[in-house]
mmCIF file of C-alpha atoms and ligand atoms in Angstrom:
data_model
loop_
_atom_site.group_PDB
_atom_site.id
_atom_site.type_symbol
_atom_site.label_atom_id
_atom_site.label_comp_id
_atom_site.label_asym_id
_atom_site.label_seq_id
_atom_site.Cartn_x
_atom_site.Cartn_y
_atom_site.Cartn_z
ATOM 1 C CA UNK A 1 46.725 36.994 139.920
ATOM 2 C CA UNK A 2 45.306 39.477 137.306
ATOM 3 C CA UNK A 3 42.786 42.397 138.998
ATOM 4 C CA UNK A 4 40.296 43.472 136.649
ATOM 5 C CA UNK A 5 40.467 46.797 135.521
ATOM 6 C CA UNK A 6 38.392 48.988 136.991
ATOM 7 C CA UNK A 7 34.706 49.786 135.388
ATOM 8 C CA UNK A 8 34.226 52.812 133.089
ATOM 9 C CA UNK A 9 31.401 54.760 135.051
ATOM 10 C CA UNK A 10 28.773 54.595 132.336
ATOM 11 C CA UNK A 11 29.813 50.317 132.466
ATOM 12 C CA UNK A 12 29.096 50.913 135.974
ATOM 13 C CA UNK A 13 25.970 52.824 135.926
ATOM 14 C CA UNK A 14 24.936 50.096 133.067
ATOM 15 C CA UNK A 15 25.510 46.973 135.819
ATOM 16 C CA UNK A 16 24.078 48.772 138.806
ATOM 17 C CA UNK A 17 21.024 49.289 136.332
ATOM 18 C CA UNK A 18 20.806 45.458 134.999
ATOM 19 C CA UNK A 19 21.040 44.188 138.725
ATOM 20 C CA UNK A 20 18.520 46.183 140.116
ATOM 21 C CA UNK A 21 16.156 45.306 137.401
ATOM 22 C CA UNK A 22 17.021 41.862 138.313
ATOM 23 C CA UNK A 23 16.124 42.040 141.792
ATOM 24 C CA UNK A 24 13.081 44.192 140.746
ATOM 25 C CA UNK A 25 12.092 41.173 138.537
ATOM 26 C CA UNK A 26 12.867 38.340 141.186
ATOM 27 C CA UNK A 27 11.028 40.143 143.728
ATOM 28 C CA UNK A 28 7.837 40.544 141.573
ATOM 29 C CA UNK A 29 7.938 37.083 140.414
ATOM 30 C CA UNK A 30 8.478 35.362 143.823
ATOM 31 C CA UNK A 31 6.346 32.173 144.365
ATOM 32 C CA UNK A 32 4.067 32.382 147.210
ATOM 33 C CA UNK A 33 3.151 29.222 149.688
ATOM 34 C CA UNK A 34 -0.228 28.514 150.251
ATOM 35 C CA UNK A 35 -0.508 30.374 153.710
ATOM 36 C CA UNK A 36 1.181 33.525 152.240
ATOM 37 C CA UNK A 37 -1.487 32.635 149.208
ATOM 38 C CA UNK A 38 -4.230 32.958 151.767
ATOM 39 C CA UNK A 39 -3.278 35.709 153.320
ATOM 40 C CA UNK A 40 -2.697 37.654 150.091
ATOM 41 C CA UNK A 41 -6.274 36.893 148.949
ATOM 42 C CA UNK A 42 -7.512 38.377 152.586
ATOM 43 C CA UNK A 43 -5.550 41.493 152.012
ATOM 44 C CA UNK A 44 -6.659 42.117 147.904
ATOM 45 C CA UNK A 45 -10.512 41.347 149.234
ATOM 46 C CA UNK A 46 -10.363 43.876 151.969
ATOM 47 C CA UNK A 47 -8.842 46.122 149.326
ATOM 48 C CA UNK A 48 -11.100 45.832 146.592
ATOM 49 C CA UNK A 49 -14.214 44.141 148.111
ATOM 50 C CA UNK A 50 -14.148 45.755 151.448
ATOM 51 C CA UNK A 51 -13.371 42.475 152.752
ATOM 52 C CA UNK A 52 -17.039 40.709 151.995
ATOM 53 C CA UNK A 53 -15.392 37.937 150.092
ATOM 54 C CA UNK A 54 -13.875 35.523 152.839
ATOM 55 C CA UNK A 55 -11.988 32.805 151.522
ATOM 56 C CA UNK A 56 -11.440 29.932 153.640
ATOM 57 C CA UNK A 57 -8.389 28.691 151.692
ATOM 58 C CA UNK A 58 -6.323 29.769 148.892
ATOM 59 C CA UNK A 59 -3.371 26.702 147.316
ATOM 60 C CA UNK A 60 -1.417 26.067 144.468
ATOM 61 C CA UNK A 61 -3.030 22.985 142.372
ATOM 62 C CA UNK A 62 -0.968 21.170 139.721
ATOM 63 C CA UNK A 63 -4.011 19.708 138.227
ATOM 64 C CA UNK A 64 -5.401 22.376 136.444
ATOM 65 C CA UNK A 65 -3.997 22.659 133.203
ATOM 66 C CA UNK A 66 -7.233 24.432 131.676
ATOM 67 C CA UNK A 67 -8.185 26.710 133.974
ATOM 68 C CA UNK A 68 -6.123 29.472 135.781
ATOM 69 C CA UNK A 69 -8.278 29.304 139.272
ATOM 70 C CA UNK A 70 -11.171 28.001 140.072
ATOM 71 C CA UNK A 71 -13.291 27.841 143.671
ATOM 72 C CA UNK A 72 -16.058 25.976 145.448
ATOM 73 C CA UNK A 73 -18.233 28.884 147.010
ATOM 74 C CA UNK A 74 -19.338 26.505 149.574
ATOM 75 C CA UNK A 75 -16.389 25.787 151.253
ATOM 76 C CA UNK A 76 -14.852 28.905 150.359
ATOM 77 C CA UNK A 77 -12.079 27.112 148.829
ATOM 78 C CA UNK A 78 -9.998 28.888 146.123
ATOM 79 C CA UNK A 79 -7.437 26.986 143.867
ATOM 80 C CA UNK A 80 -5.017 28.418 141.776
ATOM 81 C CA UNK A 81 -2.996 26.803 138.816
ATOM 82 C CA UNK A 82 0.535 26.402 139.489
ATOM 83 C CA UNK A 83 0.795 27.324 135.708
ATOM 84 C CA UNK A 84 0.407 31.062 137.238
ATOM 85 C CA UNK A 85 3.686 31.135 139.144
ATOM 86 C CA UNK A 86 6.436 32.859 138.080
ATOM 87 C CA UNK A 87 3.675 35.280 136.466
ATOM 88 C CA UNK A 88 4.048 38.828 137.296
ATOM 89 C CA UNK A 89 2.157 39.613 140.490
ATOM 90 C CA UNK A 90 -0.483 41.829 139.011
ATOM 91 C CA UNK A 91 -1.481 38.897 137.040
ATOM 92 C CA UNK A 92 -1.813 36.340 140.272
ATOM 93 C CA UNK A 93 -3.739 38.979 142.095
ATOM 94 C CA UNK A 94 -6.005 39.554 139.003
ATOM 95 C CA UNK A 95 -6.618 35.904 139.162
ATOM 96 C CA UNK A 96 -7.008 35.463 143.092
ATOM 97 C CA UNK A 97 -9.557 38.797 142.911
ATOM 98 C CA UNK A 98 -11.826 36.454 140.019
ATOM 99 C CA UNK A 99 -11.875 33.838 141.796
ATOM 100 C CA UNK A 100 -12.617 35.980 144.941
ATOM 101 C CA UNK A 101 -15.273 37.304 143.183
ATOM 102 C CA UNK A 102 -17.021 34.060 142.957
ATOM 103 C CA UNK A 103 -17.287 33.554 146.207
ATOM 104 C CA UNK A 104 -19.694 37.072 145.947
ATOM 105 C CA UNK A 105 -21.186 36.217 142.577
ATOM 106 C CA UNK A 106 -21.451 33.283 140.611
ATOM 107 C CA UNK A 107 -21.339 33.034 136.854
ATOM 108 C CA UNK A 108 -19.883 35.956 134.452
ATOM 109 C CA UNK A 109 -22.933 38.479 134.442
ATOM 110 C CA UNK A 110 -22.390 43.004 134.562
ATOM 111 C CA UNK A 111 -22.069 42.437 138.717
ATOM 112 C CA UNK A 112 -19.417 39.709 138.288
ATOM 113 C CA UNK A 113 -17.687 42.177 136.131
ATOM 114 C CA UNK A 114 -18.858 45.447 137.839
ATOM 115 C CA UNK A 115 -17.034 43.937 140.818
ATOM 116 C CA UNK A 116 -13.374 43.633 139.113
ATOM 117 C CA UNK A 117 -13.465 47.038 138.137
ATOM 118 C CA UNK A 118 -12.215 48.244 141.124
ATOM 119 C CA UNK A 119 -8.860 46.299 140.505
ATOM 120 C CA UNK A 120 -7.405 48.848 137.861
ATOM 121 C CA UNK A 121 -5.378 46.306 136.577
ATOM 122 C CA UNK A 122 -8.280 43.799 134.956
ATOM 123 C CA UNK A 123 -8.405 44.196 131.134
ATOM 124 C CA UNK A 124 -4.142 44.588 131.800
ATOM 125 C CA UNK A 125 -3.976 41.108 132.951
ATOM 126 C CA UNK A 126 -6.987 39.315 131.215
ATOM 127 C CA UNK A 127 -4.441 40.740 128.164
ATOM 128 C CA UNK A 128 -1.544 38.879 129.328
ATOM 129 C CA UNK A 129 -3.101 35.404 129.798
ATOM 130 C CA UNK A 130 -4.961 35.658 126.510
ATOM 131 C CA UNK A 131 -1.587 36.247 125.104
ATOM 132 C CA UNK A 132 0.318 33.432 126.699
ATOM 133 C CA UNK A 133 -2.897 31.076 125.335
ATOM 134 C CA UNK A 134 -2.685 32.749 122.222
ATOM 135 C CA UNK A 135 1.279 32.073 122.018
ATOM 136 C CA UNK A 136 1.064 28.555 123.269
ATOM 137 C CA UNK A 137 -1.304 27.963 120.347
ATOM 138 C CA UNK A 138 1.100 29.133 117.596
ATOM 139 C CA UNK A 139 3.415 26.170 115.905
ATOM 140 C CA UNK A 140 6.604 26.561 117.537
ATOM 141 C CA UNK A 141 9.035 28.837 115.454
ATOM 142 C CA UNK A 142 12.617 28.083 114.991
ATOM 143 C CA UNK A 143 14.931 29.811 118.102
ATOM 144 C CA UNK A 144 15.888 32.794 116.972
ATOM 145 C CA UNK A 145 19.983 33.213 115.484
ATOM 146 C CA UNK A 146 22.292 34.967 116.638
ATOM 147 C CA UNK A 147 23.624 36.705 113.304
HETATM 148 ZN ZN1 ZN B 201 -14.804 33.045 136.503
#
């Protein structure tokens, strides 16, 4: 039975590196159930909204292929698009803290918006999902070759 030869330091120091990125990335990108949904959107509104915005419920819809979230004020319900998972985290909460919002202020007007400033991360994340609508819209380029 062969051993592999032992790893240069810097090859070391390079796979130490790529793992924990790894884990970094899997951790970010973990998918939440609907009761850990809930609970998230409890924590972000007493966070950001001093906790005015109670949301009855928070789940994962598969249904919504248009919209990212949407919520019925009424019932306090808040539904999220499983297109979001795998999404970095900032982006889920970004959507959670709209749709939060809602439940505070309906339509789009200055206090909609006046509200999500106080998630620093707004204009970062409306950024990313006009990006992945932008690239979904583009005619699908050839895979890239390895030269
Ligand atoms: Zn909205």
């Amino acid at each position: 039975m062969l051993i592999p030869a032992r790893m240069s330091e810097a090859e070391e120091r390079r796979w130490v590196g790529v793992m924990l990125d790894k884990l970094a990335a899997q951790e970010s990108r973990s998918i939440l159930g609907d009761r850990e949904l809930t609970e998230r959107a409890l924590r972000l509104s007493e966070q950001y909204f001093g906790g005015r915005a109670r949301p009855g419920s928070v789940r994962w819809v598969t249904n919504q292929n248009t919209r990212w979230g949407s919520c019925t004020p009424s019932e306090g319900s808040i539904r999220l698009s499983h297109r979001l998972q795998g999404m970095p985290e900032y982006v889920v909460d970004y959507v959670l803290l709209h749709e939060l919002a809602h439940l505070l202020v309906p339509g789009h007007g200055p206090r909609f918006w006046q509200l999500l400033e106080a998630y620093p991360r707004t204009e970062r994340a409306r950024g990313y999902l006009e990006g992945v609508v932008a690239a979904e819209r583009l005619p699908h380029l050839p895979a890239a070759r390895e030269e």
